[in-house]
Short mmCIF file of C-alpha atoms in Angstrom, two decimals:
data_model
loop_
_atom_site.label_atom_id
_atom_site.label_comp_id
_atom_site.label_asym_id
_atom_site.label_seq_id
_atom_site.Cartn_x
_atom_site.Cartn_y
_atom_site.Cartn_z
CA MET A 12 0.00 0.00 0.00
CA THR A 13 0.92 3.65 -0.39
CA TYR A 14 0.63 5.62 2.83
CA GLU A 15 0.51 9.37 3.36
CA TYR A 16 3.45 9.12 5.75
CA ASP A 17 6.20 6.60 6.28
CA LEU A 18 6.15 7.45 9.99
CA PHE A 19 3.53 9.11 12.15
CA VAL A 20 4.67 10.06 15.65
CA ILE A 21 2.18 10.76 18.44
CA GLY A 22 3.86 13.05 20.96
CA ALA A 23 6.53 15.73 20.44
CA GLY A 24 8.60 15.11 23.54
CA SER A 25 12.29 14.26 23.59
CA GLY A 26 11.89 10.68 22.33
CA GLY A 27 9.34 11.50 19.66
CA VAL A 28 11.27 14.49 18.30
CA ARG A 29 14.51 12.52 18.12
CA ALA A 30 12.83 9.62 16.29
CA ALA A 31 11.11 11.99 13.85
CA ARG A 32 14.28 13.93 13.09
CA ILE A 33 16.47 10.87 12.52
CA ALA A 34 13.82 9.09 10.41
CA ALA A 35 13.35 12.20 8.27
CA GLY A 36 17.12 12.37 7.85
CA TYR A 37 16.95 8.94 6.24
CA GLY A 38 14.41 10.28 3.75
CA ALA A 39 11.20 9.16 5.45
CA ARG A 40 8.03 11.23 5.18
CA VAL A 41 7.31 12.06 8.81
CA ALA A 42 4.54 13.81 10.74
CA VAL A 43 4.31 14.50 14.47
CA ALA A 44 1.03 15.17 16.29
CA GLU A 45 1.16 17.20 19.50
CA ASP A 46 -1.80 18.78 21.30
CA SER A 47 0.37 20.65 23.80
CA ARG A 48 3.76 22.35 23.56
CA VAL A 49 6.63 20.88 21.56
CA GLY A 50 9.39 19.61 23.84
CA GLY A 51 7.43 17.34 26.13
CA THR A 52 7.63 16.95 29.88
CA CYS A 53 11.39 17.40 30.20
CA VAL A 54 11.68 20.69 28.36
CA ILE A 55 8.34 22.30 29.20
CA ARG A 56 7.37 21.08 32.67
CA GLY A 57 10.11 18.80 33.94
CA CYS A 58 13.89 18.49 34.04
CA VAL A 59 14.85 21.80 32.44
CA PRO A 60 12.66 24.26 34.36
CA LYS A 61 13.27 22.23 37.53
CA LYS A 62 17.06 22.51 37.14
CA LEU A 63 16.70 26.28 36.68
CA PHE A 64 14.75 26.24 39.96
CA VAL A 65 17.59 24.30 41.59
CA TYR A 66 20.14 26.90 40.46
CA ALA A 67 17.94 29.67 41.84
CA GLY A 68 17.90 28.02 45.25
CA ARG A 69 21.67 27.49 45.30
CA PHE A 70 22.44 31.15 44.72
CA GLY A 71 21.06 31.76 48.19
CA ASP A 72 23.60 29.31 49.60
CA ALA A 73 26.39 30.96 47.62
CA LEU A 74 25.52 34.42 48.95
CA HIS A 75 25.49 33.08 52.50
CA ASP A 76 28.74 31.17 52.10
CA ALA A 77 30.58 34.09 50.48
CA ALA A 78 31.03 35.75 53.88
CA GLY A 79 33.39 32.96 54.92
CA PHE A 80 35.64 33.87 51.99
CA GLY A 81 35.83 37.55 52.86
CA TRP A 82 32.92 38.95 50.87
CA SER A 83 30.58 41.49 52.42
CA VAL A 84 27.19 40.64 50.96
CA PRO A 85 24.22 42.91 51.71
CA PRO A 86 20.92 41.28 52.64
CA ALA A 87 19.43 39.66 49.55
CA SER A 88 15.90 38.57 48.66
CA PHE A 89 14.43 36.25 46.07
CA SER A 90 11.65 37.25 43.67
CA TRP A 91 9.59 34.30 42.49
CA GLU A 92 7.88 36.56 39.96
CA ILE A 93 11.10 37.79 38.32
CA PHE A 94 12.53 34.29 38.23
CA LYS A 95 9.31 32.87 36.74
CA THR A 96 9.35 35.46 33.94
CA LYS A 97 12.96 34.68 33.02
CA ARG A 98 12.46 30.92 33.34
CA ASP A 99 9.35 30.97 31.13
CA ALA A 100 11.24 32.96 28.50
CA GLU A 101 14.01 30.36 28.47
CA ILE A 102 11.53 27.50 28.09
CA ALA A 103 9.86 29.34 25.20
CA ARG A 104 13.28 29.73 23.57
CA LEU A 105 13.98 26.01 23.88
CA GLU A 106 10.55 25.16 22.51
CA GLY A 107 11.36 27.32 19.51
CA LEU A 108 14.57 25.38 18.95
CA TYR A 109 12.65 22.09 19.01
CA ASN A 110 10.18 23.48 16.47
CA ASN A 111 13.05 24.66 14.29
CA THR A 112 14.67 21.22 14.44
CA LEU A 113 11.49 19.59 13.14
CA ASN A 114 10.93 22.23 10.47
CA ASN A 115 14.54 22.12 9.28
CA ASN A 116 14.26 18.36 8.88
CA LYS A 117 10.99 18.70 6.94
CA VAL A 118 8.92 17.01 9.65
CA GLU A 119 5.28 18.09 9.52
CA VAL A 120 3.98 19.19 12.94
CA ILE A 121 0.24 18.72 13.44
CA ARG A 122 -1.10 20.69 16.42
CA GLU A 123 -3.87 18.25 17.30
CA ARG A 124 -4.50 15.30 19.55
CA ALA A 125 -4.20 12.02 17.70
CA SER A 126 -5.39 8.48 18.38
CA ILE A 127 -4.87 5.20 16.61
CA SER A 128 -7.78 3.80 14.62
CA GLY A 129 -5.99 0.97 12.84
CA PRO A 130 -2.57 -0.69 12.42
CA HIS A 131 -1.69 1.95 9.83
CA GLU A 132 -4.28 4.61 10.59
CA VAL A 133 -4.45 7.66 12.86
CA ILE A 134 -7.44 9.88 13.47
CA LEU A 135 -6.95 13.51 14.48
CA ALA A 136 -9.15 15.56 16.80
CA SER A 137 -10.41 17.50 13.77
CA GLY A 138 -11.79 14.27 12.32
CA ARG A 139 -9.15 13.91 9.65
CA THR A 140 -7.82 10.38 9.14
CA VAL A 141 -4.27 9.79 7.95
CA SER A 142 -2.36 6.65 7.05
CA ALA A 143 1.20 5.71 7.90
CA GLY A 144 3.53 2.81 7.27
CA LYS A 145 4.65 2.89 10.88
CA ILE A 146 3.19 4.58 13.97
CA LEU A 147 5.33 5.58 16.95
CA ILE A 148 3.73 6.37 20.32
CA ALA A 149 5.84 8.76 22.41
CA THR A 150 3.26 10.29 24.73
CA GLY A 151 5.29 10.00 27.94
CA GLY A 152 3.74 9.88 31.39
CA THR A 153 1.28 11.86 33.44
CA PRO A 154 1.39 12.75 37.17
CA ALA A 155 -0.51 10.45 39.51
CA ARG A 156 -2.70 11.60 42.41
CA LEU A 157 -3.28 9.71 45.61
CA PRO A 158 -6.88 8.46 45.91
CA VAL A 159 -7.58 10.41 49.10
CA GLU A 160 -10.43 12.66 50.12
CA GLY A 161 -9.80 16.19 48.86
CA ALA A 162 -7.13 15.17 46.34
CA GLN A 163 -8.54 17.80 43.97
CA HIS A 164 -7.15 20.48 46.29
CA ALA A 165 -3.57 19.36 45.61
CA ILE A 166 -1.32 20.27 42.69
CA VAL A 167 0.94 17.94 40.72
CA SER A 168 4.25 18.48 38.92
CA ASP A 169 2.51 19.81 35.79
CA ASP A 170 1.05 22.63 37.91
CA ILE A 171 3.92 23.80 40.07
CA PHE A 172 5.66 25.79 37.33
CA ASP A 173 2.51 27.84 36.76
CA MET A 174 2.17 29.02 40.36
CA PRO A 175 2.16 32.84 40.19
CA HIS A 176 3.57 33.29 43.69
CA GLN A 177 5.90 31.34 45.96
CA PRO A 178 4.05 29.39 48.66
CA ALA A 179 5.07 30.43 52.16
CA SER A 180 4.50 26.82 53.21
CA ILE A 181 3.96 23.61 51.28
CA VAL A 182 3.31 19.93 51.96
CA VAL A 183 5.13 17.68 49.49
CA VAL A 184 3.87 14.09 49.28
CA GLY A 185 6.24 11.42 47.98
CA GLY A 186 9.71 9.95 48.37
CA GLY A 187 11.13 9.85 44.85
CA PHE A 188 13.10 12.13 42.51
CA ILE A 189 10.43 14.81 42.06
CA ALA A 190 9.35 15.00 45.70
CA LEU A 191 12.88 15.30 47.04
CA GLU A 192 14.07 17.78 44.45
CA PHE A 193 11.18 20.18 44.99
CA ALA A 194 11.26 19.79 48.76
CA SER A 195 14.95 20.72 48.69
CA LEU A 196 14.76 23.66 46.29
CA LEU A 197 11.62 25.19 47.83
CA ALA A 198 13.23 25.06 51.27
CA GLN A 199 16.29 26.80 49.86
CA LEU A 200 14.06 29.51 48.41
CA GLY A 201 12.58 30.12 51.85
CA SER A 202 9.33 28.13 51.91
CA VAL A 203 8.46 26.08 54.98
CA VAL A 204 8.43 22.52 53.62
CA HIS A 205 6.86 19.37 55.06
CA LEU A 206 7.67 16.10 53.24
CA ILE A 207 5.27 13.19 53.77
CA HIS A 208 6.38 9.72 52.68
CA ARG A 209 4.72 6.38 53.37
CA GLY A 210 7.97 4.36 53.34
CA GLU A 211 10.63 3.79 55.98
CA LYS A 212 13.23 5.48 53.79
CA LEU A 213 13.38 7.84 50.81
CA LEU A 214 14.45 6.98 47.25
CA SER A 215 13.30 3.39 46.93
CA GLY A 216 15.69 1.29 44.85
CA PHE A 217 18.78 3.38 45.60
CA ASP A 218 21.77 2.20 47.60
CA GLU A 219 20.92 2.25 51.31
CA ASP A 220 23.73 4.66 52.13
CA LEU A 221 22.46 7.12 49.53
CA ARG A 222 18.96 6.85 50.98
CA ASP A 223 20.40 7.87 54.35
CA CYS A 224 22.28 10.74 52.69
CA ALA A 225 19.04 11.95 51.08
CA LEU A 226 17.32 12.22 54.46
CA GLU A 227 20.32 14.00 55.95
CA ALA A 228 20.40 16.46 53.01
CA LEU A 229 16.74 17.39 53.37
CA LYS A 230 16.91 17.83 57.12
CA GLY A 231 20.01 19.96 56.61
CA ARG A 232 17.92 22.31 54.48
CA GLY A 233 15.24 22.54 57.17
CA VAL A 234 12.68 20.22 55.57
CA ASN A 235 10.30 18.61 58.08
CA VAL A 236 10.32 14.94 57.05
CA PHE A 237 7.54 12.54 58.06
CA LEU A 238 8.36 8.89 57.27
CA GLN A 239 5.93 5.95 57.43
CA GLU A 240 3.14 8.47 57.20
CA ASN A 241 0.46 9.29 54.66
CA ILE A 242 -2.33 11.76 54.01
CA ALA A 243 -5.83 10.85 55.14
CA LYS A 244 -7.60 13.89 53.69
CA ILE A 245 -7.16 17.44 52.41
CA GLU A 246 -9.65 20.18 53.22
CA ARG A 247 -9.94 23.82 52.24
CA ASP A 248 -9.66 26.21 55.15
CA GLY A 249 -10.09 29.67 53.67
CA SER A 250 -6.96 30.39 51.66
CA GLN A 251 -5.17 27.50 53.39
CA LYS A 252 -5.24 23.73 52.98
CA ARG A 253 -5.82 21.63 56.06
CA VAL A 254 -3.93 18.34 55.74
CA THR A 255 -4.87 15.51 58.09
CA LEU A 256 -2.34 12.69 58.31
CA GLN A 257 -3.26 9.08 59.01
CA SER A 258 -1.60 9.42 62.41
CA GLY A 259 -4.08 12.17 63.23
CA SER A 260 -1.61 15.04 62.98
CA VAL A 261 -2.85 18.14 61.15
CA ILE A 262 -0.79 20.56 59.04
CA SER A 263 -2.08 23.91 57.82
CA THR A 264 -0.33 24.96 54.61
CA ASP A 265 -0.57 27.19 51.54
CA CYS A 266 -0.19 24.33 49.08
CA VAL A 267 -0.21 20.53 48.83
CA PHE A 268 2.00 19.07 46.12
CA MET A 269 1.50 15.39 45.21
CA ALA A 270 4.71 13.97 43.77
CA THR A 271 3.60 10.37 44.05
CA GLY A 272 4.81 9.00 40.76
CA ARG A 273 3.74 9.08 37.15
CA THR A 274 1.66 6.73 35.02
CA PRO A 275 2.00 5.95 31.30
CA ASN A 276 0.00 8.45 29.23
CA VAL A 277 -2.16 6.05 27.22
CA GLN A 278 -5.61 7.55 27.75
CA SER A 279 -7.71 8.08 24.61
CA LEU A 280 -5.05 6.69 22.28
CA GLY A 281 -7.34 3.97 20.94
CA LEU A 282 -4.94 1.20 21.93
CA GLU A 283 -7.57 -1.23 23.19
CA ALA A 284 -9.58 -1.04 19.99
CA VAL A 285 -6.49 -1.78 17.90
CA GLY A 286 -5.31 -4.51 20.29
CA VAL A 287 -2.02 -3.04 21.51
CA ALA A 288 -0.98 -5.01 24.60
CA LEU A 289 -0.59 -3.15 27.89
CA GLY A 290 1.14 -4.12 31.14
CA LYS A 291 -0.12 -4.06 34.70
CA ALA A 292 0.76 -0.37 35.15
CA GLY A 293 -0.89 0.56 31.88
CA GLU A 294 2.43 0.71 30.07
CA ILE A 295 2.72 -0.21 26.39
CA LEU A 296 4.53 -3.54 26.13
CA VAL A 297 7.34 -3.56 23.59
CA ASN A 298 10.25 -5.78 22.55
CA ALA A 299 13.93 -4.81 22.39
CA GLN A 300 13.25 -2.91 19.15
CA SER A 301 10.43 -0.88 20.80
CA GLN A 302 7.86 -2.78 18.74
CA THR A 303 4.43 -3.65 20.16
CA ASN A 304 2.48 -6.80 19.45
CA ILE A 305 1.07 -4.95 16.41
CA PRO A 306 4.03 -5.04 13.96
CA SER A 307 3.47 -1.55 12.54
CA ILE A 308 3.06 0.17 15.93
CA PHE A 309 6.00 1.12 18.16
CA ALA A 310 6.49 3.00 21.42
CA VAL A 311 9.41 4.73 23.17
CA GLY A 312 9.99 6.65 26.36
CA ASP A 313 8.04 6.78 29.61
CA VAL A 314 4.89 5.39 28.02
CA THR A 315 6.69 2.01 27.96
CA ASN A 316 7.74 2.29 31.63
CA ARG A 317 11.16 0.78 31.01
CA VAL A 318 13.61 3.36 32.39
CA ASN A 319 11.76 6.65 32.74
CA LEU A 320 14.50 9.15 32.03
CA THR A 321 14.75 11.66 29.18
CA PRO A 322 18.14 10.47 27.83
CA VAL A 323 16.75 6.93 27.69
CA ALA A 324 13.74 8.09 25.66
CA ILE A 325 16.07 9.93 23.28
CA ARG A 326 18.27 6.86 22.87
CA GLU A 327 15.22 4.65 22.27
CA GLY A 328 13.83 7.06 19.68
CA HIS A 329 17.15 7.22 17.88
CA ALA A 330 17.58 3.44 17.89
CA PHE A 331 14.04 3.00 16.55
CA ALA A 332 14.70 5.36 13.62
CA ASP A 333 18.09 3.77 12.85
CA THR A 334 16.55 0.31 12.87
CA GLN A 335 13.37 1.01 10.93
CA PHE A 336 14.56 3.64 8.45
CA GLY A 337 18.36 3.62 8.42
CA ASN A 338 19.07 -0.08 7.97
CA LEU A 339 21.17 0.06 11.15
CA PRO A 340 19.53 -2.46 13.49
CA ARG A 341 20.21 -1.76 17.15
CA SER A 342 18.53 -1.84 20.53
CA VAL A 343 19.06 0.04 23.78
CA ASP A 344 20.80 -1.53 26.76
CA HIS A 345 18.82 -0.50 29.84
CA SER A 346 21.02 -2.36 32.30
CA LEU A 347 23.46 0.43 33.14
CA VAL A 348 21.93 3.89 33.32
CA ALA A 349 23.35 6.68 35.46
CA LYS A 350 20.90 8.75 37.52
CA ALA A 351 21.05 12.03 39.38
CA VAL A 352 18.76 13.52 42.00
CA PHE A 353 19.12 17.30 42.06
CA THR A 354 18.68 17.90 45.74
CA THR A 355 21.29 20.03 47.47
CA PRO A 356 23.71 18.37 47.88
CA GLU A 357 23.15 16.26 44.78
CA ILE A 358 22.95 12.49 44.53
CA GLY A 359 24.49 10.54 41.65
CA THR A 360 24.39 6.79 41.13
CA VAL A 361 25.30 4.24 38.46
CA GLY A 362 25.47 0.47 38.44
CA LEU A 363 24.67 -1.93 41.25
CA SER A 364 23.91 -0.89 44.79
CA GLU A 365 25.56 -2.83 47.58
CA GLN A 366 22.27 -4.61 48.25
CA GLU A 367 21.73 -5.54 44.58
CA ALA A 368 25.24 -6.91 44.24
CA ILE A 369 24.83 -9.08 47.34
CA ALA A 370 21.44 -10.32 46.09
CA GLN A 371 23.13 -11.41 42.85
CA GLY A 372 25.60 -13.50 44.82
CA VAL A 373 28.61 -11.25 44.31
CA ASP A 374 31.42 -11.41 46.84
CA VAL A 375 31.30 -7.68 47.49
CA LYS A 376 34.18 -5.45 48.51
CA LEU A 377 33.26 -1.86 49.38
CA PHE A 378 35.29 1.33 49.31
CA THR A 379 33.70 4.35 51.02
CA THR A 380 34.64 7.80 52.19
CA ARG A 381 32.90 10.69 53.88
CA PHE A 382 34.55 14.07 54.12
CA ARG A 383 33.98 17.79 54.29
CA PRO A 384 34.61 19.44 50.89
CA MET A 385 37.12 22.28 50.85
CA VAL A 386 34.51 24.86 49.90
CA ASN A 387 32.75 24.21 53.21
CA THR A 388 35.80 24.72 55.41
CA LEU A 389 35.71 28.52 55.30
CA SER A 390 31.98 28.89 54.72
CA GLY A 391 31.20 26.83 57.81
CA ARG A 392 28.55 24.81 56.00
CA ALA A 393 28.02 21.38 57.57
CA ASP A 394 27.33 19.41 54.35
CA ARG A 395 29.64 16.44 53.83
CA VAL A 396 30.47 14.41 50.73
CA PHE A 397 29.83 10.67 50.59
CA MET A 398 31.36 8.36 47.96
CA LYS A 399 31.09 4.62 47.58
CA LEU A 400 32.47 2.08 45.12
CA VAL A 401 30.90 -1.38 44.98
CA THR A 402 33.37 -3.92 43.57
CA ASP A 403 33.60 -7.63 42.94
CA ALA A 404 36.19 -8.92 45.41
CA LYS A 405 37.27 -11.71 43.02
CA THR A 406 37.63 -9.75 39.76
CA THR A 407 38.05 -6.24 41.31
CA ARG A 408 35.63 -4.94 38.65
CA VAL A 409 33.78 -1.80 39.76
CA LEU A 410 30.06 -2.68 39.70
CA GLY A 411 28.58 0.52 41.08
CA CYS A 412 29.37 4.03 42.19
CA HIS A 413 27.28 6.17 44.53
CA ILE A 414 27.94 9.83 45.36
CA CYS A 415 26.25 12.47 47.49
CA GLY A 416 27.82 15.90 47.25
CA PRO A 417 28.25 19.01 45.12
CA GLU A 418 28.02 18.31 41.38
CA ALA A 419 27.37 14.61 41.94
CA GLY A 420 25.37 14.58 38.70
CA GLU A 421 28.38 15.78 36.73
CA LEU A 422 30.72 13.34 38.45
CA ILE A 423 28.52 10.28 37.97
CA GLN A 424 28.25 10.91 34.22
CA LEU A 425 32.03 10.53 33.91
CA VAL A 426 32.26 7.55 36.26
CA ALA A 427 29.54 5.85 34.20
CA ILE A 428 31.91 5.72 31.22
CA ALA A 429 34.50 3.80 33.23
CA ILE A 430 31.93 1.38 34.61
CA GLN A 431 30.43 0.89 31.12
CA MET A 432 33.94 -0.05 29.96
CA LYS A 433 34.17 -2.63 32.80
CA ALA A 434 36.94 -0.80 34.65
CA THR A 435 38.47 -2.49 37.68
CA LYS A 436 39.46 -0.98 41.00
CA ALA A 437 43.07 -1.30 39.77
CA ASP A 438 42.17 0.91 36.80
CA PHE A 439 40.80 3.53 39.17
CA ASP A 440 43.90 3.23 41.39
CA ALA A 441 46.25 3.61 38.41
CA THR A 442 44.68 6.95 37.53
CA ILE A 443 46.63 9.87 39.00
CA ALA A 444 44.46 12.22 41.02
CA VAL A 445 43.71 15.85 40.24
CA HIS A 446 44.40 17.76 43.44
CA PRO A 447 42.72 19.41 45.22
CA THR A 448 39.33 18.15 44.03
CA MET A 449 36.49 16.11 45.45
CA ALA A 450 36.71 13.71 42.51
CA GLU A 451 40.27 12.64 43.43
CA GLU A 452 38.75 10.56 46.22
CA LEU A 453 37.40 8.19 43.55
CA VAL A 454 40.94 7.19 42.54
CA THR A 455 42.52 7.25 46.01
CA LEU A 456 39.98 5.14 47.93
CA ARG A 457 41.57 2.43 50.08
#
């Protein structure tokens, strides 16, 4: 058959845009449907604006710490409104770049919601039906809300960037990336922050030592942390929200922010009618080539619930386009992906945790250090750096690295290369240190 498009992409986030651009570069006729802003969660309402928030919070620390290095800094104040205007302008600029990328690669952008009506057929909100040789779903995820009384009074991560004014106080619900990052940065900006988490520890799935570091970091920023606790109900109380916890405690706050995970964004895509198989969490089930059980329909990114990180979605989208349109078959290895949590101090991790290595039967040998970074000696700040290498005692191969400290995200990216290359502890030891740096500890650990 002759189709209108060789590839039709639903969703113009990071994974969808990358797939569209690469496929078009191979000569494919490509269209992308997007009913919101081009750029997806990461660019518009996720990683990028959040990291700008993180920087804003850290400037307060820098101004405070400068006194220890001889600077006389007058009292400073933060303007949420000025920051929001500048941040929104930067996001608009990035969205423009994404649009330019698609236009320059002759990808047609259709500003409508799309759903699948057949193995090779897509129907747009306007009623127009189009045909495509292959269909790629890249619709990402959507924030989840706890099923509690008054949940409608809470905001989610899609809403927090639109708040016109900084909340004087906020209750953050959750114990993962988003909850911890916003609890940390809002506390740095001066909000009174209460973090509610149902588990015994934060950051489920991380190395236990890092989980302890996360709690220490939040408390060090003045966050009130409630563990093994949950919300029973949320009520309006004038301009305030009255939050009743299951223990019976009550918190009065300006805002309640539910950061309790995300679910695959598969609503109204027509998947059931076409027969696309879904998993228990509603994720689209795919094989190593991102192909669903319908041969002409594919999916990448968070909607597949494999590893829900933007660089992974980009890599999956690129691999899909190479395989299907570039005659370069390849798949993505999800087994070794570095992660960063942008609290202050940051957390970076790659490879196996101590607990995972032991569970796999590895004879584990650990190398750890905890120290005060030089920048904190004169500033008087109490934050300490933690570093940990998990190695195989028999082969000395480094299986995992875990860092809590300034710029941990930058450090872990570089360490990930060594671990990807199967470096041993001897390889680390043979590397001459750069002094004085925090990173030198990674090659001097004994």
